[in-house]
Amino acid sequence: DGGITQSPKYLFRKEGQNVTLSCEQNLNHDAMYWYRQDPGQGLRLIYYSQIVNDFQKGDIAEGYSVSREKKESFPLTVTSAQKNPTAFYLCASKPGTSGRASYNEQFFGPGTRLTVL
Amino acid sequence: RKEVEQDPGPFNVPEGATVAFNCTYSNSASQSFFWYRQDCRKEPKLLMSVYSSGNEDGRFTAQLNRASQYISLLIRDSKLSDSATYLCVVNSGGYQKVTFGTGTKLQVIP
Protein backbone atom coordinates (compact mmCIF):
# COMPACT_ATOMS: atom_id res chain seq x y z
CA ASP A 1 0.00 0.00 0.00
CA GLY A 2 1.24 3.45 -0.87
CA GLY A 3 1.28 6.05 1.83
CA ILE A 4 3.14 8.10 4.39
CA THR A 5 4.42 6.67 7.63
CA GLN A 6 5.57 8.52 10.69
CA SER A 7 7.25 7.07 13.70
CA PRO A 8 6.95 6.91 16.54
CA LYS A 9 3.30 7.66 17.22
CA TYR A 10 4.04 8.92 20.72
CA LEU A 11 7.36 10.28 21.94
CA PHE A 12 8.42 11.49 25.34
CA ARG A 13 11.64 13.35 25.90
CA LYS A 14 13.33 15.26 28.65
CA GLU A 15 13.78 18.98 28.29
CA GLY A 16 17.07 19.86 26.61
CA GLN A 17 17.30 16.72 24.52
CA ASN A 18 17.24 16.67 20.74
CA VAL A 19 14.79 14.27 19.15
CA THR A 20 14.29 13.14 15.54
CA LEU A 21 10.90 12.35 14.05
CA SER A 22 10.75 10.02 11.09
CA CYS A 23 8.69 10.54 7.91
CA GLU A 24 8.75 8.14 4.96
CA GLN A 25 6.60 8.10 1.82
CA ASN A 26 6.38 5.62 -1.04
CA LEU A 27 4.08 7.72 -3.20
CA ASN A 28 6.94 9.01 -5.37
CA HIS A 29 5.98 12.55 -4.39
CA ASP A 30 8.43 15.37 -4.97
CA ALA A 31 7.37 17.71 -2.19
CA MET A 32 7.33 16.99 1.52
CA TYR A 33 6.27 19.12 4.46
CA TRP A 34 6.43 19.26 8.22
CA TYR A 35 3.66 20.92 10.21
CA ARG A 36 3.03 21.47 13.85
CA GLN A 37 -0.45 21.54 15.39
CA ASP A 38 -1.21 22.76 18.89
CA PRO A 39 -4.51 22.09 20.66
CA GLY A 40 -7.34 24.07 19.10
CA GLN A 41 -5.02 25.58 16.53
CA GLY A 42 -4.45 25.26 12.81
CA LEU A 43 -1.46 23.70 11.12
CA ARG A 44 1.72 25.76 11.02
CA LEU A 45 4.46 25.04 8.50
CA ILE A 46 7.89 24.24 9.91
CA TYR A 47 9.91 23.19 6.85
CA TYR A 48 9.23 22.01 3.34
CA SER A 49 11.26 20.37 0.60
CA GLN A 50 10.66 20.49 -3.13
CA ILE A 51 13.39 18.09 -4.16
CA VAL A 52 16.15 15.92 -2.78
CA ASN A 53 18.95 17.87 -1.05
CA ASP A 54 16.87 21.03 -0.95
CA PHE A 55 14.59 22.38 1.76
CA GLN A 56 13.20 25.72 2.86
CA LYS A 57 12.11 27.24 6.16
CA GLY A 58 8.45 27.64 6.80
CA ASP A 59 6.76 30.02 9.19
CA ILE A 60 8.09 28.55 12.45
CA ALA A 61 11.46 26.96 11.62
CA GLU A 62 13.37 28.19 14.66
CA GLY A 63 14.53 25.32 16.85
CA TYR A 64 13.99 22.70 14.13
CA SER A 65 16.18 21.13 11.47
CA VAL A 66 15.53 18.77 8.55
CA SER A 67 17.34 16.82 5.86
CA ARG A 68 16.25 15.42 2.50
CA GLU A 69 18.90 12.95 1.42
CA LYS A 70 16.40 10.62 -0.24
CA LYS A 71 13.17 11.35 -2.06
CA GLU A 72 11.27 9.04 0.25
CA SER A 73 12.50 10.43 3.56
CA PHE A 74 12.22 13.78 5.33
CA PRO A 75 13.20 13.50 9.01
CA LEU A 76 12.62 16.39 11.42
CA THR A 77 14.88 17.08 14.38
CA VAL A 78 13.44 19.04 17.27
CA THR A 79 16.41 20.64 18.97
CA SER A 80 16.82 21.92 22.50
CA ALA A 81 16.56 25.43 21.07
CA GLN A 82 12.84 24.94 20.44
CA LYS A 83 11.20 26.68 23.39
CA ASN A 84 7.88 24.88 23.41
CA PRO A 85 8.26 21.58 21.56
CA THR A 86 5.27 19.71 22.97
CA ALA A 87 2.85 19.39 20.05
CA PHE A 88 1.35 17.14 17.38
CA TYR A 89 3.74 16.91 14.40
CA LEU A 90 2.39 16.08 10.98
CA CYS A 91 4.33 15.18 7.86
CA ALA A 92 2.75 15.56 4.44
CA SER A 93 3.66 15.09 0.80
CA LYS A 94 2.24 16.07 -2.54
CA PRO A 95 3.07 15.16 -6.13
CA GLY A 96 4.50 18.48 -7.29
CA THR A 97 3.51 21.92 -8.27
CA SER A 98 1.33 23.12 -11.07
CA GLY A 99 -1.95 24.88 -11.48
CA ARG A 100 -3.77 21.56 -11.46
CA ALA A 101 -5.49 20.82 -8.18
CA SER A 102 -4.43 17.17 -8.24
CA TYR A 103 -0.77 18.17 -8.09
CA ASN A 104 -1.39 20.19 -4.96
CA GLU A 105 -3.36 17.69 -2.91
CA GLN A 106 -1.42 16.97 0.24
CA PHE A 107 -1.45 13.58 1.90
CA PHE A 108 -0.66 13.31 5.59
CA GLY A 109 1.02 10.76 7.75
CA PRO A 110 -0.64 9.70 11.03
CA GLY A 111 1.43 12.16 13.06
CA THR A 112 3.74 12.01 16.05
CA ARG A 113 2.70 13.37 19.45
CA LEU A 114 5.77 14.75 21.15
CA THR A 115 5.69 15.49 24.84
CA VAL A 116 8.65 17.14 26.51
CA LEU A 117 8.78 16.53 30.22
CA ARG B 1 -6.48 39.97 7.96
CA LYS B 2 -5.63 36.26 8.10
CA GLU B 3 -4.79 34.57 4.82
CA VAL B 4 -7.48 31.97 5.34
CA GLU B 5 -10.35 32.44 7.79
CA GLN B 6 -12.96 30.04 9.05
CA ASP B 7 -15.65 30.25 11.68
CA PRO B 8 -14.36 27.90 14.41
CA GLY B 9 -17.87 26.84 15.42
CA PRO B 10 -18.87 24.52 16.88
CA PHE B 11 -21.81 23.89 14.62
CA ASN B 12 -24.21 21.60 16.47
CA VAL B 13 -26.77 20.14 14.06
CA PRO B 14 -29.28 17.28 14.30
CA GLU B 15 -28.93 14.18 12.18
CA GLY B 16 -30.39 14.69 8.74
CA ALA B 17 -29.83 18.42 8.71
CA THR B 18 -28.05 20.38 6.03
CA VAL B 19 -25.10 22.46 7.14
CA ALA B 20 -22.82 24.85 5.28
CA PHE B 21 -19.40 26.24 6.08
CA ASN B 22 -17.64 29.14 4.45
CA CYS B 23 -13.97 29.95 4.24
CA THR B 24 -12.56 33.28 3.06
CA TYR B 25 -9.10 33.83 1.63
CA SER B 26 -7.16 37.03 1.15
CA ASN B 27 -4.85 36.27 -1.79
CA SER B 28 -6.69 36.84 -5.05
CA ALA B 29 -3.96 34.91 -6.88
CA SER B 30 -4.82 31.68 -5.07
CA GLN B 31 -5.02 28.76 -7.45
CA SER B 32 -6.14 25.60 -5.71
CA PHE B 33 -8.62 25.02 -2.94
CA PHE B 34 -9.40 22.01 -0.80
CA TRP B 35 -11.50 20.82 2.09
CA TYR B 36 -9.93 18.43 4.57
CA ARG B 37 -11.55 16.59 7.42
CA GLN B 38 -9.74 16.07 10.71
CA ASP B 39 -11.02 13.76 13.41
CA CYS B 40 -9.96 14.31 17.00
CA ARG B 41 -6.28 13.51 17.51
CA LYS B 42 -5.90 12.25 13.94
CA GLU B 43 -4.26 13.54 10.81
CA PRO B 44 -6.19 15.65 8.26
CA LYS B 45 -7.62 13.71 5.35
CA LEU B 46 -8.54 15.14 1.99
CA LEU B 47 -12.30 15.43 1.65
CA MET B 48 -12.48 17.09 -1.74
CA SER B 49 -10.82 19.55 -4.04
CA VAL B 50 -12.83 22.62 -4.97
CA TYR B 51 -13.15 23.36 -8.66
CA SER B 52 -14.15 26.61 -10.28
CA SER B 53 -17.39 25.16 -11.56
CA GLY B 54 -18.26 23.64 -8.21
CA ASN B 55 -18.27 19.95 -7.52
CA GLU B 56 -20.28 17.36 -5.71
CA ASP B 57 -19.38 14.08 -4.08
CA GLY B 58 -22.37 12.30 -2.66
CA ARG B 59 -23.76 14.40 0.18
CA PHE B 60 -20.95 16.93 -0.08
CA THR B 61 -20.91 19.96 -2.37
CA ALA B 62 -18.05 22.41 -2.69
CA GLN B 63 -18.27 25.83 -4.31
CA LEU B 64 -15.73 28.49 -5.18
CA ASN B 65 -16.57 32.18 -5.46
CA ARG B 66 -13.50 33.97 -6.82
CA ALA B 67 -15.16 37.37 -6.94
CA SER B 68 -15.87 37.33 -3.22
CA GLN B 69 -12.84 35.16 -2.41
CA TYR B 70 -14.50 32.38 -0.50
CA ILE B 71 -15.12 28.69 -0.76
CA SER B 72 -17.97 26.78 0.78
CA LEU B 73 -18.78 23.25 1.83
CA LEU B 74 -22.36 22.00 2.02
CA ILE B 75 -23.19 18.76 3.78
CA ARG B 76 -26.65 17.33 3.20
CA ASP B 77 -28.39 14.71 5.33
CA SER B 78 -25.79 14.95 8.10
CA LYS B 79 -24.67 11.70 9.72
CA LEU B 80 -23.23 11.18 13.17
CA SER B 81 -20.02 10.12 11.43
CA ASP B 82 -19.70 13.57 9.86
CA SER B 83 -18.74 14.96 13.26
CA ALA B 84 -15.22 16.31 12.82
CA THR B 85 -13.27 19.49 12.18
CA TYR B 86 -13.31 20.69 8.59
CA LEU B 87 -10.20 22.50 7.37
CA CYS B 88 -10.11 24.87 4.46
CA VAL B 89 -6.85 24.83 2.50
CA VAL B 90 -5.68 27.35 -0.06
CA ASN B 91 -2.71 27.01 -2.39
CA SER B 92 -1.40 30.26 -3.78
CA GLY B 93 1.14 28.77 -6.09
CA GLY B 94 4.42 27.01 -5.59
CA TYR B 95 5.39 24.58 -2.90
CA GLN B 96 5.29 26.85 0.07
CA LYS B 97 2.12 28.78 -0.25
CA VAL B 98 -0.23 26.20 1.20
CA THR B 99 -2.27 27.80 3.93
CA PHE B 100 -4.59 25.97 6.29
CA GLY B 101 -7.52 27.53 8.03
CA THR B 102 -7.93 26.80 11.72
CA GLY B 103 -10.95 24.64 11.01
CA THR B 104 -14.69 24.55 11.70
CA LYS B 105 -15.91 22.02 14.20
CA LEU B 106 -19.08 20.12 13.35
CA GLN B 107 -21.00 18.07 15.88
CA VAL B 108 -23.93 16.06 14.56
CA ILE B 109 -26.38 15.26 17.33
CA PRO B 110 -28.67 12.18 17.41
mmCIF file of C-alpha atoms in Angstrom:
data_model
loop_
_atom_site.group_PDB
_atom_site.id
_atom_site.type_symbol
_atom_site.label_atom_id
_atom_site.label_comp_id
_atom_site.label_asym_id
_atom_site.label_seq_id
_atom_site.Cartn_x
_atom_site.Cartn_y
_atom_site.Cartn_z
ATOM 1 C CA ASP A 1 0.000 0.000 0.000
ATOM 2 C CA GLY A 2 1.243 3.447 -0.866
ATOM 3 C CA GLY A 3 1.280 6.046 1.832
ATOM 4 C CA ILE A 4 3.141 8.099 4.388
ATOM 5 C CA THR A 5 4.419 6.672 7.625
ATOM 6 C CA GLN A 6 5.571 8.525 10.694
ATOM 7 C CA SER A 7 7.253 7.072 13.695
ATOM 8 C CA PRO A 8 6.951 6.906 16.545
ATOM 9 C CA LYS A 9 3.297 7.664 17.219
ATOM 10 C CA TYR A 10 4.036 8.925 20.725
ATOM 11 C CA LEU A 11 7.358 10.281 21.936
ATOM 12 C CA PHE A 12 8.416 11.493 25.340
ATOM 13 C CA ARG A 13 11.641 13.347 25.896
ATOM 14 C CA LYS A 14 13.332 15.263 28.646
ATOM 15 C CA GLU A 15 13.779 18.979 28.286
ATOM 16 C CA GLY A 16 17.070 19.860 26.612
ATOM 17 C CA GLN A 17 17.300 16.719 24.519
ATOM 18 C CA ASN A 18 17.241 16.672 20.739
ATOM 19 C CA VAL A 19 14.787 14.270 19.155
ATOM 20 C CA THR A 20 14.294 13.143 15.543
ATOM 21 C CA LEU A 21 10.897 12.349 14.054
ATOM 22 C CA SER A 22 10.749 10.020 11.091
ATOM 23 C CA CYS A 23 8.693 10.541 7.911
ATOM 24 C CA GLU A 24 8.751 8.145 4.961
ATOM 25 C CA GLN A 25 6.598 8.102 1.818
ATOM 26 C CA ASN A 26 6.382 5.618 -1.039
ATOM 27 C CA LEU A 27 4.083 7.724 -3.195
ATOM 28 C CA ASN A 28 6.937 9.005 -5.366
ATOM 29 C CA HIS A 29 5.978 12.550 -4.387
ATOM 30 C CA ASP A 30 8.431 15.373 -4.973
ATOM 31 C CA ALA A 31 7.369 17.713 -2.193
ATOM 32 C CA MET A 32 7.330 16.988 1.519
ATOM 33 C CA TYR A 33 6.273 19.117 4.457
ATOM 34 C CA TRP A 34 6.427 19.258 8.219
ATOM 35 C CA TYR A 35 3.657 20.923 10.207
ATOM 36 C CA ARG A 36 3.026 21.471 13.852
ATOM 37 C CA GLN A 37 -0.453 21.538 15.386
ATOM 38 C CA ASP A 38 -1.206 22.761 18.891
ATOM 39 C CA PRO A 39 -4.513 22.090 20.660
ATOM 40 C CA GLY A 40 -7.341 24.071 19.098
ATOM 41 C CA GLN A 41 -5.022 25.577 16.527
ATOM 42 C CA GLY A 42 -4.455 25.262 12.810
ATOM 43 C CA LEU A 43 -1.456 23.701 11.123
ATOM 44 C CA ARG A 44 1.716 25.761 11.023
ATOM 45 C CA LEU A 45 4.455 25.042 8.498
ATOM 46 C CA ILE A 46 7.886 24.242 9.908
ATOM 47 C CA TYR A 47 9.905 23.193 6.847
ATOM 48 C CA TYR A 48 9.229 22.006 3.336
ATOM 49 C CA SER A 49 11.261 20.369 0.595
ATOM 50 C CA GLN A 50 10.659 20.485 -3.129
ATOM 51 C CA ILE A 51 13.388 18.086 -4.155
ATOM 52 C CA VAL A 52 16.155 15.923 -2.783
ATOM 53 C CA ASN A 53 18.947 17.867 -1.052
ATOM 54 C CA ASP A 54 16.872 21.031 -0.951
ATOM 55 C CA PHE A 55 14.594 22.381 1.760
ATOM 56 C CA GLN A 56 13.202 25.719 2.864
ATOM 57 C CA LYS A 57 12.111 27.240 6.156
ATOM 58 C CA GLY A 58 8.449 27.640 6.799
ATOM 59 C CA ASP A 59 6.756 30.021 9.192
ATOM 60 C CA ILE A 60 8.094 28.546 12.448
ATOM 61 C CA ALA A 61 11.462 26.955 11.622
ATOM 62 C CA GLU A 62 13.370 28.189 14.663
ATOM 63 C CA GLY A 63 14.532 25.316 16.848
ATOM 64 C CA TYR A 64 13.992 22.697 14.131
ATOM 65 C CA SER A 65 16.184 21.129 11.465
ATOM 66 C CA VAL A 66 15.527 18.775 8.554
ATOM 67 C CA SER A 67 17.338 16.823 5.860
ATOM 68 C CA ARG A 68 16.254 15.419 2.495
ATOM 69 C CA GLU A 69 18.904 12.952 1.416
ATOM 70 C CA LYS A 70 16.398 10.624 -0.235
ATOM 71 C CA LYS A 71 13.166 11.349 -2.056
ATOM 72 C CA GLU A 72 11.270 9.035 0.254
ATOM 73 C CA SER A 73 12.503 10.430 3.555
ATOM 74 C CA PHE A 74 12.216 13.782 5.327
ATOM 75 C CA PRO A 75 13.198 13.505 9.011
ATOM 76 C CA LEU A 76 12.623 16.389 11.415
ATOM 77 C CA THR A 77 14.881 17.085 14.384
ATOM 78 C CA VAL A 78 13.439 19.038 17.268
ATOM 79 C CA THR A 79 16.408 20.641 18.970
ATOM 80 C CA SER A 80 16.822 21.918 22.500
ATOM 81 C CA ALA A 81 16.563 25.432 21.069
ATOM 82 C CA GLN A 82 12.842 24.942 20.445
ATOM 83 C CA LYS A 83 11.205 26.676 23.392
ATOM 84 C CA ASN A 84 7.878 24.882 23.415
ATOM 85 C CA PRO A 85 8.259 21.583 21.555
ATOM 86 C CA THR A 86 5.274 19.706 22.970
ATOM 87 C CA ALA A 87 2.849 19.391 20.047
ATOM 88 C CA PHE A 88 1.351 17.138 17.381
ATOM 89 C CA TYR A 89 3.742 16.906 14.403
ATOM 90 C CA LEU A 90 2.393 16.076 10.979
ATOM 91 C CA CYS A 91 4.332 15.177 7.863
ATOM 92 C CA ALA A 92 2.751 15.559 4.438
ATOM 93 C CA SER A 93 3.663 15.088 0.804
ATOM 94 C CA LYS A 94 2.245 16.075 -2.544
ATOM 95 C CA PRO A 95 3.075 15.155 -6.129
ATOM 96 C CA GLY A 96 4.503 18.479 -7.293
ATOM 97 C CA THR A 97 3.513 21.919 -8.272
ATOM 98 C CA SER A 98 1.331 23.121 -11.074
ATOM 99 C CA GLY A 99 -1.955 24.875 -11.481
ATOM 100 C CA ARG A 100 -3.772 21.555 -11.459
ATOM 101 C CA ALA A 101 -5.493 20.820 -8.177
ATOM 102 C CA SER A 102 -4.435 17.169 -8.244
ATOM 103 C CA TYR A 103 -0.768 18.170 -8.088
ATOM 104 C CA ASN A 104 -1.393 20.190 -4.960
ATOM 105 C CA GLU A 105 -3.361 17.691 -2.913
ATOM 106 C CA GLN A 106 -1.424 16.972 0.245
ATOM 107 C CA PHE A 107 -1.453 13.582 1.904
ATOM 108 C CA PHE A 108 -0.662 13.314 5.590
ATOM 109 C CA GLY A 109 1.018 10.762 7.755
ATOM 110 C CA PRO A 110 -0.637 9.698 11.033
ATOM 111 C CA GLY A 111 1.429 12.164 13.059
ATOM 112 C CA THR A 112 3.740 12.008 16.055
ATOM 113 C CA ARG A 113 2.703 13.366 19.453
ATOM 114 C CA LEU A 114 5.770 14.746 21.146
ATOM 115 C CA THR A 115 5.695 15.492 24.844
ATOM 116 C CA VAL A 116 8.649 17.135 26.506
ATOM 117 C CA LEU A 117 8.782 16.527 30.223
ATOM 118 C CA ARG B 1 -6.478 39.971 7.964
ATOM 119 C CA LYS B 2 -5.631 36.265 8.103
ATOM 120 C CA GLU B 3 -4.794 34.574 4.820
ATOM 121 C CA VAL B 4 -7.481 31.971 5.343
ATOM 122 C CA GLU B 5 -10.348 32.437 7.788
ATOM 123 C CA GLN B 6 -12.965 30.042 9.050
ATOM 124 C CA ASP B 7 -15.648 30.252 11.682
ATOM 125 C CA PRO B 8 -14.365 27.901 14.408
ATOM 126 C CA GLY B 9 -17.870 26.840 15.422
ATOM 127 C CA PRO B 10 -18.873 24.517 16.883
ATOM 128 C CA PHE B 11 -21.811 23.888 14.615
ATOM 129 C CA ASN B 12 -24.214 21.596 16.468
ATOM 130 C CA VAL B 13 -26.766 20.135 14.065
ATOM 131 C CA PRO B 14 -29.284 17.280 14.299
ATOM 132 C CA GLU B 15 -28.931 14.177 12.183
ATOM 133 C CA GLY B 16 -30.393 14.688 8.737
ATOM 134 C CA ALA B 17 -29.830 18.417 8.715
ATOM 135 C CA THR B 18 -28.049 20.377 6.034
ATOM 136 C CA VAL B 19 -25.103 22.465 7.142
ATOM 137 C CA ALA B 20 -22.819 24.846 5.282
ATOM 138 C CA PHE B 21 -19.399 26.238 6.077
ATOM 139 C CA ASN B 22 -17.638 29.139 4.450
ATOM 140 C CA CYS B 23 -13.975 29.949 4.235
ATOM 141 C CA THR B 24 -12.562 33.277 3.063
ATOM 142 C CA TYR B 25 -9.105 33.829 1.627
ATOM 143 C CA SER B 26 -7.157 37.026 1.146
ATOM 144 C CA ASN B 27 -4.845 36.267 -1.788
ATOM 145 C CA SER B 28 -6.686 36.836 -5.045
ATOM 146 C CA ALA B 29 -3.960 34.905 -6.882
ATOM 147 C CA SER B 30 -4.822 31.676 -5.071
ATOM 148 C CA GLN B 31 -5.025 28.761 -7.446
ATOM 149 C CA SER B 32 -6.140 25.600 -5.705
ATOM 150 C CA PHE B 33 -8.621 25.016 -2.940
ATOM 151 C CA PHE B 34 -9.404 22.012 -0.798
ATOM 152 C CA TRP B 35 -11.501 20.823 2.086
ATOM 153 C CA TYR B 36 -9.931 18.433 4.570
ATOM 154 C CA ARG B 37 -11.548 16.587 7.417
ATOM 155 C CA GLN B 38 -9.739 16.066 10.707
ATOM 156 C CA ASP B 39 -11.019 13.763 13.415
ATOM 157 C CA CYS B 40 -9.962 14.312 16.996
ATOM 158 C CA ARG B 41 -6.281 13.515 17.509
ATOM 159 C CA LYS B 42 -5.903 12.248 13.945
ATOM 160 C CA GLU B 43 -4.263 13.545 10.805
ATOM 161 C CA PRO B 44 -6.194 15.652 8.259
ATOM 162 C CA LYS B 45 -7.616 13.707 5.354
ATOM 163 C CA LEU B 46 -8.541 15.138 1.994
ATOM 164 C CA LEU B 47 -12.305 15.426 1.650
ATOM 165 C CA MET B 48 -12.482 17.091 -1.740
ATOM 166 C CA SER B 49 -10.823 19.552 -4.045
ATOM 167 C CA VAL B 50 -12.828 22.619 -4.972
ATOM 168 C CA TYR B 51 -13.154 23.360 -8.661
ATOM 169 C CA SER B 52 -14.147 26.613 -10.277
ATOM 170 C CA SER B 53 -17.392 25.159 -11.558
ATOM 171 C CA GLY B 54 -18.264 23.643 -8.208
ATOM 172 C CA ASN B 55 -18.271 19.946 -7.524
ATOM 173 C CA GLU B 56 -20.280 17.357 -5.715
ATOM 174 C CA ASP B 57 -19.385 14.082 -4.077
ATOM 175 C CA GLY B 58 -22.369 12.297 -2.663
ATOM 176 C CA ARG B 59 -23.764 14.396 0.179
ATOM 177 C CA PHE B 60 -20.953 16.935 -0.078
ATOM 178 C CA THR B 61 -20.914 19.957 -2.374
ATOM 179 C CA ALA B 62 -18.054 22.414 -2.690
ATOM 180 C CA GLN B 63 -18.265 25.827 -4.311
ATOM 181 C CA LEU B 64 -15.734 28.492 -5.176
ATOM 182 C CA ASN B 65 -16.571 32.180 -5.464
ATOM 183 C CA ARG B 66 -13.501 33.966 -6.822
ATOM 184 C CA ALA B 67 -15.162 37.371 -6.942
ATOM 185 C CA SER B 68 -15.869 37.334 -3.218
ATOM 186 C CA GLN B 69 -12.845 35.160 -2.409
ATOM 187 C CA TYR B 70 -14.501 32.378 -0.503
ATOM 188 C CA ILE B 71 -15.121 28.685 -0.764
ATOM 189 C CA SER B 72 -17.974 26.778 0.780
ATOM 190 C CA LEU B 73 -18.785 23.245 1.827
ATOM 191 C CA LEU B 74 -22.356 22.004 2.021
ATOM 192 C CA ILE B 75 -23.194 18.756 3.782
ATOM 193 C CA ARG B 76 -26.653 17.331 3.205
ATOM 194 C CA ASP B 77 -28.392 14.707 5.329
ATOM 195 C CA SER B 78 -25.794 14.950 8.103
ATOM 196 C CA LYS B 79 -24.667 11.704 9.722
ATOM 197 C CA LEU B 80 -23.228 11.185 13.165
ATOM 198 C CA SER B 81 -20.025 10.117 11.426
ATOM 199 C CA ASP B 82 -19.695 13.566 9.857
ATOM 200 C CA SER B 83 -18.741 14.965 13.262
ATOM 201 C CA ALA B 84 -15.221 16.307 12.818
ATOM 202 C CA THR B 85 -13.273 19.488 12.178
ATOM 203 C CA TYR B 86 -13.305 20.694 8.588
ATOM 204 C CA LEU B 87 -10.200 22.495 7.370
ATOM 205 C CA CYS B 88 -10.108 24.870 4.463
ATOM 206 C CA VAL B 89 -6.850 24.828 2.499
ATOM 207 C CA VAL B 90 -5.681 27.352 -0.063
ATOM 208 C CA ASN B 91 -2.709 27.007 -2.389
ATOM 209 C CA SER B 92 -1.404 30.261 -3.782
ATOM 210 C CA GLY B 93 1.143 28.769 -6.088
ATOM 211 C CA GLY B 94 4.425 27.009 -5.590
ATOM 212 C CA TYR B 95 5.386 24.577 -2.896
ATOM 213 C CA GLN B 96 5.290 26.851 0.070
ATOM 214 C CA LYS B 97 2.116 28.783 -0.251
ATOM 215 C CA VAL B 98 -0.231 26.198 1.197
ATOM 216 C CA THR B 99 -2.271 27.802 3.931
ATOM 217 C CA PHE B 100 -4.591 25.973 6.286
ATOM 218 C CA GLY B 101 -7.521 27.528 8.027
ATOM 219 C CA THR B 102 -7.930 26.800 11.722
ATOM 220 C CA GLY B 103 -10.955 24.638 11.012
ATOM 221 C CA THR B 104 -14.687 24.551 11.699
ATOM 222 C CA LYS B 105 -15.909 22.017 14.204
ATOM 223 C CA LEU B 106 -19.085 20.122 13.353
ATOM 224 C CA GLN B 107 -21.000 18.070 15.884
ATOM 225 C CA VAL B 108 -23.927 16.060 14.563
ATOM 226 C CA ILE B 109 -26.383 15.258 17.328
ATOM 227 C CA PRO B 110 -28.666 12.182 17.407
#
